[in-house]
Coordinates of C-alpha atoms in Angstrom, one line a residue:
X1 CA 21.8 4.4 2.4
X2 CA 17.7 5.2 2.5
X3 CA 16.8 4.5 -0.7
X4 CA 13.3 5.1 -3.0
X5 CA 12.2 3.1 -6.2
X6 CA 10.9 6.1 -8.3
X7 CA 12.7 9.5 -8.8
X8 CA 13.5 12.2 -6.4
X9 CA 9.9 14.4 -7.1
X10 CA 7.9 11.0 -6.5
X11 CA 10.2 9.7 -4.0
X12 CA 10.2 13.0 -1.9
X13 CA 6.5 13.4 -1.5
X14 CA 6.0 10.0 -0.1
X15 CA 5.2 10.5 3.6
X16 CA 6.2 6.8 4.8
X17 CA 9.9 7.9 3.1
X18 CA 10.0 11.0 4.8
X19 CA 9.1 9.7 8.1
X20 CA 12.0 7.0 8.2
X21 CA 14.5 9.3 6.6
X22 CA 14.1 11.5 9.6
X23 CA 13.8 9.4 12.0
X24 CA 17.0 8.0 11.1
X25 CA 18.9 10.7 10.5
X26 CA 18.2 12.4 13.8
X27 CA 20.3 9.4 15.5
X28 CA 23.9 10.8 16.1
X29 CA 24.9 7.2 16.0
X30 CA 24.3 6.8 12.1
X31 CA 25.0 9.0 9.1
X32 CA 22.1 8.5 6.5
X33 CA 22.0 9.3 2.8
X34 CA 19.3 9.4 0.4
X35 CA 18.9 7.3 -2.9
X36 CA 16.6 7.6 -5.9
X37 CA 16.2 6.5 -9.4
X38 CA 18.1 9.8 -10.8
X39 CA 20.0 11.1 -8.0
X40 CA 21.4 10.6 -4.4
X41 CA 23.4 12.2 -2.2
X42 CA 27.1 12.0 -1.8
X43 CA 27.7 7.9 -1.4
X44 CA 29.6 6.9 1.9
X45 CA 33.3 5.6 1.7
X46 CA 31.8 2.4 3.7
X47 CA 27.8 1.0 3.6
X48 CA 26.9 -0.9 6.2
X49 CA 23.1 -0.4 5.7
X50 CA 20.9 -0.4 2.5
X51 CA 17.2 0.2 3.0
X52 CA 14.6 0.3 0.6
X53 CA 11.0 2.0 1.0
X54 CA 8.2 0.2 -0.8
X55 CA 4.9 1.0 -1.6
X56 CA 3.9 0.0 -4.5
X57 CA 4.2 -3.8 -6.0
X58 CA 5.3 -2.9 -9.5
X59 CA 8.5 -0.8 -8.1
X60 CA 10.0 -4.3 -6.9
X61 CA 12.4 -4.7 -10.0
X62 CA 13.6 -1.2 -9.2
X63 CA 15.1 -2.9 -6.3
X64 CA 18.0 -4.8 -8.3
X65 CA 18.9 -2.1 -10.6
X66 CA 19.5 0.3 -7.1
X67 CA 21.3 -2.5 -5.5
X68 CA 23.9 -3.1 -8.4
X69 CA 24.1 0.7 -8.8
X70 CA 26.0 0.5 -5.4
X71 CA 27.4 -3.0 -6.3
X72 CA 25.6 -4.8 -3.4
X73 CA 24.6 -8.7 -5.0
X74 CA 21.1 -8.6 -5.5
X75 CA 20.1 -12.2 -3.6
X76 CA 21.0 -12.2 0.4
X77 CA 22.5 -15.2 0.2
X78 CA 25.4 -13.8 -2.0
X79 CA 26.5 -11.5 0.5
X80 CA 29.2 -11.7 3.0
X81 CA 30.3 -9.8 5.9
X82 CA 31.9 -6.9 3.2
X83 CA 28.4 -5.7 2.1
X84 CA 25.6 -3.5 4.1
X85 CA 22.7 -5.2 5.5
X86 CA 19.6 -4.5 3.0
X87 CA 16.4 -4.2 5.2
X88 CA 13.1 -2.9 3.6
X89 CA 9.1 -2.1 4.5
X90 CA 6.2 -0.6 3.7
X91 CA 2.9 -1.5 3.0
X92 CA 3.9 -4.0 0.2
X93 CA 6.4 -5.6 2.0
X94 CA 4.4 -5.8 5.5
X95 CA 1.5 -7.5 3.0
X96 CA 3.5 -10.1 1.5
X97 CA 7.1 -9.9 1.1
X98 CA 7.6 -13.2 -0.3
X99 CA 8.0 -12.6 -3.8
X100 CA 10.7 -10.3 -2.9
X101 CA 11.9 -12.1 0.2
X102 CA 15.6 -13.9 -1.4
X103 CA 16.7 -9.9 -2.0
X104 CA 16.5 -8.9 1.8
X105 CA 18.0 -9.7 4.3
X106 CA 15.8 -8.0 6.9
X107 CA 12.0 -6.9 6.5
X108 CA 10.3 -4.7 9.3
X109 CA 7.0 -5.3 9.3
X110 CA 4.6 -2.7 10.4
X111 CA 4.5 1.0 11.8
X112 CA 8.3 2.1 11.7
X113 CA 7.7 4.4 14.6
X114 CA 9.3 1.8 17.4
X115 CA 10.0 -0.8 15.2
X116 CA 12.7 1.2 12.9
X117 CA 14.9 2.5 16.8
X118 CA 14.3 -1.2 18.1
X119 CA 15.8 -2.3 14.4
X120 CA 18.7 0.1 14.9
X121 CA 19.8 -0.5 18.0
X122 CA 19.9 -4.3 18.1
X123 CA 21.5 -3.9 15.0
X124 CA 24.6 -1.8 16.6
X125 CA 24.7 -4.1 19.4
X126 CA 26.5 -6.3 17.1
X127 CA 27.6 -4.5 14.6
X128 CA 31.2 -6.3 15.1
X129 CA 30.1 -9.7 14.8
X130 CA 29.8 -11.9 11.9
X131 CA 27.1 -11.3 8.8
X132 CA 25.0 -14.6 10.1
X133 CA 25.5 -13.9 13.9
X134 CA 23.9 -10.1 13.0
X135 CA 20.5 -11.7 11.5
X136 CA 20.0 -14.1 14.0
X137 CA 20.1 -11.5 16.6
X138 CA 17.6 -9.1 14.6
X139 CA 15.8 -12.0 14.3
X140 CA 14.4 -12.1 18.3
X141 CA 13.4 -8.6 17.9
X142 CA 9.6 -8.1 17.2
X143 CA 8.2 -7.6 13.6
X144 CA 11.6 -8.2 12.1
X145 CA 11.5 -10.6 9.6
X146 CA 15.3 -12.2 8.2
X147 CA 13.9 -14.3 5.2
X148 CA 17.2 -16.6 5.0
X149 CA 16.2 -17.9 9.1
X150 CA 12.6 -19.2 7.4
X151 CA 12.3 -21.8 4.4
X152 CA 9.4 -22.9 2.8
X153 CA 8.4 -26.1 2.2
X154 CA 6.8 -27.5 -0.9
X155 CA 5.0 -31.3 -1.1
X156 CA 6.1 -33.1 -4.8
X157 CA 3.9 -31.4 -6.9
X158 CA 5.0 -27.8 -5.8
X159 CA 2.0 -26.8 -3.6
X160 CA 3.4 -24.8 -0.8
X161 CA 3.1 -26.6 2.5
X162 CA 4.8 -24.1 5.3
X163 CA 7.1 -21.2 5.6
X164 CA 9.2 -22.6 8.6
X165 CA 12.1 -21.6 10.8
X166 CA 15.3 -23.1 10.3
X167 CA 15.8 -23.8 13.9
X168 CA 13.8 -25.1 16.7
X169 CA 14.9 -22.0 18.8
X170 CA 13.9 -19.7 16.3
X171 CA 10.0 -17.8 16.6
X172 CA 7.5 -19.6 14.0
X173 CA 5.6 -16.5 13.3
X174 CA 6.5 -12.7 12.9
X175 CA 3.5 -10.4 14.2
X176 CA 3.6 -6.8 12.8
X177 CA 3.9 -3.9 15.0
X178 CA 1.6 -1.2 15.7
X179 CA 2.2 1.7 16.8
X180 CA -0.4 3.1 19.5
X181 CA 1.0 6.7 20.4
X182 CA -1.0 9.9 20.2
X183 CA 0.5 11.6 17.2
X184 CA 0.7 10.2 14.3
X185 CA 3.3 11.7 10.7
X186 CA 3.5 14.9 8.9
X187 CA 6.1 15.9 6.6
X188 CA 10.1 16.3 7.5
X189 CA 10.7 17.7 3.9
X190 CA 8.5 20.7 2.2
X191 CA 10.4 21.5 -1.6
X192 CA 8.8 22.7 -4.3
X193 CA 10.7 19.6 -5.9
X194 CA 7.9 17.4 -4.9
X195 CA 5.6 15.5 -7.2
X196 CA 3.0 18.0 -4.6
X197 CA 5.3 21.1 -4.8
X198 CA 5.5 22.9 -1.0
X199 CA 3.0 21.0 0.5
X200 CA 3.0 20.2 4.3
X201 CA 1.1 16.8 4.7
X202 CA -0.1 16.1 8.0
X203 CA -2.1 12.1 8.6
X204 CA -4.9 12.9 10.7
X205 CA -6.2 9.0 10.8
X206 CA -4.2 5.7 10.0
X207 CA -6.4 2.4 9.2
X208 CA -10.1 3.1 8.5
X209 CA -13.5 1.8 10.7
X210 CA -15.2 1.0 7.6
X211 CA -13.2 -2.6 6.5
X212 CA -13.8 -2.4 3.5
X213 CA -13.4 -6.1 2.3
X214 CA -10.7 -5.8 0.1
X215 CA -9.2 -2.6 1.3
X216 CA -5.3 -2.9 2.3
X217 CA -5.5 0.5 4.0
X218 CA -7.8 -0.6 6.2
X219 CA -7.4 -4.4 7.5
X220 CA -3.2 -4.3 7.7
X221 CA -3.5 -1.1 9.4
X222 CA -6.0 -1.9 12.1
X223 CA -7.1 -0.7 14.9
X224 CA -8.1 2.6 13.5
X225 CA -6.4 4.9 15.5
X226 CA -6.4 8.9 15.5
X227 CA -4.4 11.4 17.2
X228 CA -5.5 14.0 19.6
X229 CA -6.8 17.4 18.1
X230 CA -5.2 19.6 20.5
X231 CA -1.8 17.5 21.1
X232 CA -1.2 16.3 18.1
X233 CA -2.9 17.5 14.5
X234 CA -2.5 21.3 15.9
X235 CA 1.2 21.2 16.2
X236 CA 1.8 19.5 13.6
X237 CA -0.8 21.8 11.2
X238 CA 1.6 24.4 12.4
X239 CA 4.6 23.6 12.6
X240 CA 4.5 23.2 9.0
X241 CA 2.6 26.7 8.1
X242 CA 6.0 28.0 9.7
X243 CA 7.0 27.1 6.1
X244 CA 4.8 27.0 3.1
X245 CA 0.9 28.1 3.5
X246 CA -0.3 24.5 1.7
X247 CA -1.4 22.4 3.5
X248 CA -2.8 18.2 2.9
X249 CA -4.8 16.3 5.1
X250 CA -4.2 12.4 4.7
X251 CA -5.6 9.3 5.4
X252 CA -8.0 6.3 4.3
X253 CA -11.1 8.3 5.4
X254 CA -9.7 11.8 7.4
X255 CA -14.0 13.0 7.8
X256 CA -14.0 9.8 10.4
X257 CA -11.7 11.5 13.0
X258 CA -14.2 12.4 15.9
X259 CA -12.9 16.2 15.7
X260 CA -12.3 16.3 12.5
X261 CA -15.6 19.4 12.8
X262 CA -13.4 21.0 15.3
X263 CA -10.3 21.0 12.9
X264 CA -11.9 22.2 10.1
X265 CA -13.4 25.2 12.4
X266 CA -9.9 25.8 13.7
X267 CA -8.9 25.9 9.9
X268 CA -11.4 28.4 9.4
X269 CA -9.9 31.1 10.8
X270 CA -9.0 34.2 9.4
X271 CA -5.6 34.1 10.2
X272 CA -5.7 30.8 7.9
X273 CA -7.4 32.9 4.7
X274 CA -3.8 32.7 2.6
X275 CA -3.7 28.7 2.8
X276 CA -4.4 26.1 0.2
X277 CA -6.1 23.1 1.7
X278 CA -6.3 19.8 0.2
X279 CA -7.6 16.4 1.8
X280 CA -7.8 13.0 0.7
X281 CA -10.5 10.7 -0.1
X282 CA -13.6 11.6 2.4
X283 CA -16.3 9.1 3.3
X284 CA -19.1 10.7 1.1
X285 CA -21.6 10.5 4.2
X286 CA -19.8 12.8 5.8
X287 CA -19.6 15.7 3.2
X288 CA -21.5 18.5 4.4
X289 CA -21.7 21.8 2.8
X290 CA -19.6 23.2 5.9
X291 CA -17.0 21.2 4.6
X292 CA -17.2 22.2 1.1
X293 CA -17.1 25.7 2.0
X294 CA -14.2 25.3 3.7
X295 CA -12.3 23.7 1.4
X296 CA -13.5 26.3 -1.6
X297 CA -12.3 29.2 1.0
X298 CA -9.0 27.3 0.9
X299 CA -8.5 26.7 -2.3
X300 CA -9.7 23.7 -3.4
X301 CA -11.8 23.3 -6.8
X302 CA -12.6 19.5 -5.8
X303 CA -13.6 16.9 -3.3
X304 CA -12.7 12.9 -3.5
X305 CA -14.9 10.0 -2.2
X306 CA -15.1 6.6 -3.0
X307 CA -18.3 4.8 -3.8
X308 CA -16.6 1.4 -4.8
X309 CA -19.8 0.6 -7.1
X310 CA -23.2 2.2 -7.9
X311 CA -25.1 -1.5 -7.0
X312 CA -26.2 -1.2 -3.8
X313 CA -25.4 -5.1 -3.6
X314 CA -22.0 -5.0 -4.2
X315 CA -21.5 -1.8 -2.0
X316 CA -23.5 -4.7 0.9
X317 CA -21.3 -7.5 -0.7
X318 CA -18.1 -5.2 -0.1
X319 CA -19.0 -3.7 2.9
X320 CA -19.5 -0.5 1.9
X321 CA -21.9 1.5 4.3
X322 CA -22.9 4.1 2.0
X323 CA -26.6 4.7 0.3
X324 CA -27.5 5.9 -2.5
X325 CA -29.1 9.0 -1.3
X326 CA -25.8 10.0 0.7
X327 CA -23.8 9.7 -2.5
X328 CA -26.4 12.2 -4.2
X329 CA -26.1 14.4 -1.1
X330 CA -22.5 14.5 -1.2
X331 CA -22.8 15.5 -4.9
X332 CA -25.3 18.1 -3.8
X333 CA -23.6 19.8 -0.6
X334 CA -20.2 20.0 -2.6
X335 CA -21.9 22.1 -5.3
X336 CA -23.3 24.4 -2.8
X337 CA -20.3 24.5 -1.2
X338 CA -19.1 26.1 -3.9
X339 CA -16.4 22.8 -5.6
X340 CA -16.7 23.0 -9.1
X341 CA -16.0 19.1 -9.2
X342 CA -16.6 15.7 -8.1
X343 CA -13.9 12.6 -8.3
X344 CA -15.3 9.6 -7.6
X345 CA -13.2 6.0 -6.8
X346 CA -15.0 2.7 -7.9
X347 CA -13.6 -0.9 -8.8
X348 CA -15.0 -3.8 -11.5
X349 CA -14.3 -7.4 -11.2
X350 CA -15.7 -7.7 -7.6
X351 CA -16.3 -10.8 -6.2
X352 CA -20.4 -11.3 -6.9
X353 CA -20.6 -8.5 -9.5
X354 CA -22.1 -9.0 -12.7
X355 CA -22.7 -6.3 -16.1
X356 CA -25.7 -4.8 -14.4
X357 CA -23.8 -3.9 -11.1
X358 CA -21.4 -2.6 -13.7
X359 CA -24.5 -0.7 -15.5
X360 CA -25.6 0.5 -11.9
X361 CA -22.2 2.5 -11.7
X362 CA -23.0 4.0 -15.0
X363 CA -26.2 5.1 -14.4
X364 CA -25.5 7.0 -10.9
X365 CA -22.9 8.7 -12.3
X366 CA -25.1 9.8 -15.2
X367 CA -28.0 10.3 -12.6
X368 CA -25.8 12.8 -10.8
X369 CA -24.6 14.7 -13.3
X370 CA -28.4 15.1 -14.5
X371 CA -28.8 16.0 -10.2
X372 CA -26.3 18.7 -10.0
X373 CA -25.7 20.8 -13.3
X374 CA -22.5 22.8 -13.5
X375 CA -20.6 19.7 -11.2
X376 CA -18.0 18.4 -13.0
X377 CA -17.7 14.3 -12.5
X378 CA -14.6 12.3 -12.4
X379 CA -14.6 8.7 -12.1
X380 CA -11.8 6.8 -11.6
X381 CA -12.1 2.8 -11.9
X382 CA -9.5 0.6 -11.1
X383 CA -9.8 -4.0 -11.5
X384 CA -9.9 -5.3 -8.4
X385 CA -6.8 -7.1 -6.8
X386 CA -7.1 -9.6 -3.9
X387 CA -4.5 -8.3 -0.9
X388 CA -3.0 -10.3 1.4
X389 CA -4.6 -10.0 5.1
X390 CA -7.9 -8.5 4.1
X391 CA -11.0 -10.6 3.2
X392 CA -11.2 -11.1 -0.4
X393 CA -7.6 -12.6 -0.4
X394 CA -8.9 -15.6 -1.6
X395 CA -10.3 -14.5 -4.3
X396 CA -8.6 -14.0 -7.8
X397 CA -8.6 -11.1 -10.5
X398 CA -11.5 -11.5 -12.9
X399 CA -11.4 -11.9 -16.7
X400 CA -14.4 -10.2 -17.1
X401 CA -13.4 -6.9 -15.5
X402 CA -11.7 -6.0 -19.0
X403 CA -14.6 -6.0 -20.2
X404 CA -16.6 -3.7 -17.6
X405 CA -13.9 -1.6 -18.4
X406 CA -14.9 -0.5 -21.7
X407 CA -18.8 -0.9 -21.1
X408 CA -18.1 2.4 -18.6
X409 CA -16.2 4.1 -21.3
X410 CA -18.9 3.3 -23.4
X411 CA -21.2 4.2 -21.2
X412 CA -19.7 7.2 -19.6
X413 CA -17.3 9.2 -21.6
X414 CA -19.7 10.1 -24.3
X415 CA -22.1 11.8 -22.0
X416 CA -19.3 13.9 -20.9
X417 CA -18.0 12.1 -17.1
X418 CA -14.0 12.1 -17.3
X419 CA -13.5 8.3 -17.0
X420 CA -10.0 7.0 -15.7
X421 CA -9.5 3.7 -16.0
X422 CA -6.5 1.7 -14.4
X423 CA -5.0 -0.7 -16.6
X424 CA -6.4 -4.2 -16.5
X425 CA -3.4 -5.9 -17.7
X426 CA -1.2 -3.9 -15.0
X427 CA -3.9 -4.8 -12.6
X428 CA -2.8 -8.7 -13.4
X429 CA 0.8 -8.5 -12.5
X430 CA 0.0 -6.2 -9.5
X431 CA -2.1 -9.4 -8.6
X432 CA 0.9 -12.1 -9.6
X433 CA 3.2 -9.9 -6.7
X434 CA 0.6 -9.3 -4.5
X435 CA -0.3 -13.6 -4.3
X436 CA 3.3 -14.8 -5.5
X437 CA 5.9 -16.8 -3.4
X438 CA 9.2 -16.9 -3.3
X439 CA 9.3 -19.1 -6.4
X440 CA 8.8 -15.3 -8.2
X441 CA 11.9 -14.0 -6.9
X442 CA 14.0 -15.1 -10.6
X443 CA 11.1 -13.4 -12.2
X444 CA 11.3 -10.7 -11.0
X445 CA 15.2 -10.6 -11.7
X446 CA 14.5 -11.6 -15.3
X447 CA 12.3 -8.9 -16.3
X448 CA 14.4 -6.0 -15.4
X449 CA 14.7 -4.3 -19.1
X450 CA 11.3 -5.2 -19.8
X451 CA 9.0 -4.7 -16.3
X452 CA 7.8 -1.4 -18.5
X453 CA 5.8 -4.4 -20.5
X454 CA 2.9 -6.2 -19.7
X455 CA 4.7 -9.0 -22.6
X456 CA 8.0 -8.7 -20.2
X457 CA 6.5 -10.0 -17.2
X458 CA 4.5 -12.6 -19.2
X459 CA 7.8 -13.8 -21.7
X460 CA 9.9 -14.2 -17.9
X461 CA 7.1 -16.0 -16.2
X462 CA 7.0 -18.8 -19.0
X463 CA 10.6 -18.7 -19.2
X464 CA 10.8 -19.9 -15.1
X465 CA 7.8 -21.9 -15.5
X466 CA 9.8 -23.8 -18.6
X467 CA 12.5 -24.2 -16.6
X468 CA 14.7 -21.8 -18.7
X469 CA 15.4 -19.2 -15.4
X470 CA 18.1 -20.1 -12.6
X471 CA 15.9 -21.4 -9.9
X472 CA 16.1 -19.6 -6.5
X473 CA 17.8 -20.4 -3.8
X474 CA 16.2 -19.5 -0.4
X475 CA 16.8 -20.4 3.1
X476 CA 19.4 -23.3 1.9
X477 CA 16.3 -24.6 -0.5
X478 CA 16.1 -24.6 -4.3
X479 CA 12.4 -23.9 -5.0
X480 CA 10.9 -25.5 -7.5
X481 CA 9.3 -24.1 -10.5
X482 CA 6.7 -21.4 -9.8
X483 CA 2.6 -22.7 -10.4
X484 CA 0.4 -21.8 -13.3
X485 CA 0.0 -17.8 -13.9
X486 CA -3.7 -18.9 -13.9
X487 CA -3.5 -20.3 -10.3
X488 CA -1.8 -17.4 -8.9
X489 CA -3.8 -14.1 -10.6
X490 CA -7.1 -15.6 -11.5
X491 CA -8.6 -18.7 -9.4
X492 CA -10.3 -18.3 -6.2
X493 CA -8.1 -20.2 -3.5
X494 CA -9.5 -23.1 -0.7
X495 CA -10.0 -21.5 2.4
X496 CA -8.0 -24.6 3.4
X497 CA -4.9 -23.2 1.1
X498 CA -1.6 -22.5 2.8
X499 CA -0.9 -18.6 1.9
X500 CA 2.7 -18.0 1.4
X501 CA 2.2 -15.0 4.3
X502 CA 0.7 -17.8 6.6
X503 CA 4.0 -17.2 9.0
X504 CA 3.4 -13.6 9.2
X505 CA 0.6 -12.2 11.6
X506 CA -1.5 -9.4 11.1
X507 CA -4.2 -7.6 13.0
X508 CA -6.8 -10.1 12.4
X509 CA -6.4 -14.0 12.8
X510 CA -7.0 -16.3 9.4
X511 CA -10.3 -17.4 10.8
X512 CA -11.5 -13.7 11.2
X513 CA -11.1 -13.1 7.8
X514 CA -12.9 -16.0 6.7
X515 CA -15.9 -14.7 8.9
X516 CA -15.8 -11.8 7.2
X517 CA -15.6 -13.2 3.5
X518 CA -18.2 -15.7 4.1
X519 CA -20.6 -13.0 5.5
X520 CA -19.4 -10.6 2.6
X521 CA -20.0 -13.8 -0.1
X522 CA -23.4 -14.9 1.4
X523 CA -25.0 -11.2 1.0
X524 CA -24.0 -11.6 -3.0
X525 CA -25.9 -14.7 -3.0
X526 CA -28.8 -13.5 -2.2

């Protein structure tokens, strides 16, 4: 059972889902069925596997409800040989699955593309032996992670010491997997069901060269890899038009692959003049008026780019390479390209920012509606949120960016730009999952009912820390009661801190990423 926390029209557009739907349902060796919040396909007489695609921090309670739905216990150590192995990754989970770690029994971490058939088929080479004598053996395969064979540690007063193995023989860190071939996904599923309806999606880049310092997409991802314009983002552009004539190019920044000009040529074609084409977000130096031709020929009314901030300092602070001047021509060349619109992406609460970076944002998105009459401007603004393997994940959410908030509404929506602010207060338990432990996990069981509320997550957090939750049991260890909400969301951690994804390697080493936040933090200072 492939399951999806959302419903079938969000659950089916996701490309990641897609991708390891397909890839195990090709395998004659398995019979797979699909799972979402209001429908599934005709349940097996017998389970052996549950997996869960995750994407998104907030869908984690969705977990428990699917899992008693099919009457699985919800924490891994309840299970016995009788119940399916539940496995699950994704970006979330391949970030920092602690939180969420006492529900699994198996996380793959990383690109599914050899890890998901190396996953399978160690898991059928003992498929007849005993629940424990299973995980071990998944265990020893790389990027699999089996929570219950690691336990953390805690000193008396809670702080979190190590996440260890249980046994000497067992590996002390998990690395994720890449995957280095030439082709990367496009879509398995085209339905006009989808959140996108009858759209073919094709990923022309995965990670992004820019690294960004608090970007997700871009540091868990790495290296930046793309695939081959004639062997691998022509096929796969076709092989879909074989069924719907809509077409979407994804990825962090798709403009950054090196033939991306030669794709949009080959796109240019008449035989292409009945398709609607839609990429993501673009790196705004590289919109041209080629480009926004191109797209206007194919349908598209708009372009996307993010600028992050309008401060020059914090766009140096956050590594952002991107001037002023190429944000005006990007405004420019998509008008004479004939878009009618302009959506742009930018944050508040960044580490260094003060009000007048946040007046800085206000007033280039006032100065370029002034630039090009007849544009229409979007800006959408979310809080920051310190991620796990990037940079700024020592840093915590700020207060203040609550405010910023509503001094760019203020600012902004009564000079007609279309502001879209992301929630601050959803921004805050984004960041409690995104920085949590496994002392979380009996949160996150508590709030089911209530995870709709920002006053859910906040009444279960003060129940655990009161003591008033069952503690969670993990790797043989009761955990003790989880730290101070202001700890976890809001202060700025040592660089000495033990992270609770210390065990769990990504593409760059801890002492990398302080380089990188130090030179980020040093350019805000000055």
């Amino acid at each position: 059972m492939l399951a999806f926390p959302s419903t079938y029209t969000v659950g089916i557009t996701s490309l990641g889902y897609q991708i390891v739907w397909a890839t195990l349902a090709m395998r004659p060796d398995l019979d797979v069925r699909r799972l979402f919040t209001d429908q599934g396909d005709r349940p097996h007489r017998q389970c052996d596997l549950f997996g869960l695609s995750l994407s998104w921090e907030l869908d984690g309670p969705v977990l428990l409800d699917l899992l008693e739905q099919q009457r699985i216990p919800i924490w891994s150590h309840q299970r016995s040989d009788e119940h399916p192995i539940v496995f699950g990754g994704g970006p979330v989970l391949t970030a920092n699955p602690e939180p969420l770690a006492p529900f699994f029994d198996v996380v793959l971490l990383g690109d599914g593309e050899n890890l998901l058939p190396a996953f399978i088929d160690a898991l059928q080479a003992v498929k007849d032996q005993p629940r424990p004598e299973r995980l071990r053996h998944l265990s020893t395969v790389p990027g699999i992670y089996v929570p219950e064979l690691h336990a953390p540690r805690y000193d008396s007063e809670g702080t979190l010491l190590a996440v260890e193995p249980v046994e000497a023989t067992l590996p002390r860190t998990i690395a994720k997997q890449t995957w280095r071939g030439n082709s990367l996904s496009h879509s398995t599923v085209i339905t006009p069901e989808a959140a996108w309806p009858d759209i073919h999606m094709v990923e022309v880049v995965r990670s992004c060269p820019e690294l960004c310092r608090f970007c997700l997409a871009s540091y868990l991802t790495l290296p930046f890899r793309t695939p081959s314009l004639e062997d691998g983002l022509i096929p796969a552009v076709e092989k879909g038009l074989t069924a719907t004539k809509r077409l979407g190019l994804l990825g962090a920044s798709v403009t950054q692959h090196p033939q991306f000009t030669d794709l949009l040529q080959w796109l240019g074609q008449d035989r292409f003049d009945d398709l609607r084409l839609s990429v993501s977000s673009v790196r705004a130096a590289t919109v041209t008026p080629e480009l926004a031709s191109v797209l206007t020929r194919r349908g598209s009314k708009s372009l996307t780019i993010a600028i992050e901030s309008g401060s020059e300092r914090i766009r140096r602070v956050v590594n952002k390479k991107l001037r002023g001047d190429e944000i005006e021509a990007a405004a420019r060349h998509a008008k004479q390209g004939g878009l009618k619109a302009l959506k742009l992406y930018g944050m508040v609460g960044l580490p260094c920012e003060d009000n007048d970076d946040v007046e800085s944002t206000a007033a280039l998105l006032l100065h370029l509606k002034k630039g090009t009459p007849g544009l229409r401007f979007t800006l959408g603004v979310s809080t920051f949120v310190p991620k796990a393997h990037t940079p700024f994940q020592w840093q915590g959410v700020r207060p203040e960016a609550e405010k910023r908030l509503k001094l760019l509404a203020k600012r902004l929506k009564p000079k007609g730009i279309d502001l879209r602010p992301e929630s601050y207060g959803w921004s805050v338990i984004q960041a409690l999952l995104s920085r949590s432990d496994r002392r979380l996990a009996p949160v996150i069981a508590a709030v089911r009912g209530s995870q709709e509320s920002l006053g859910g997550w906040k009444k279960a957090y003060r129940a655990a820390r009161a003591g008033e939750l069952p503690q969670a049991q993990s790797a043989g260890v009761t955990l003790p009661l989880p730290p101070s909400w202001e700890s976890v969301v809001h202060e700025c951690w040592d660089s000495n801190q033990v992270l609770p994804w210390e065990h769990l390697e990504g593409p760059l080493s801890r002492e990398r990423l302080l380089e990188h936040q130090q030179e980020s933090l040093s350019l805000g200072s000055n």
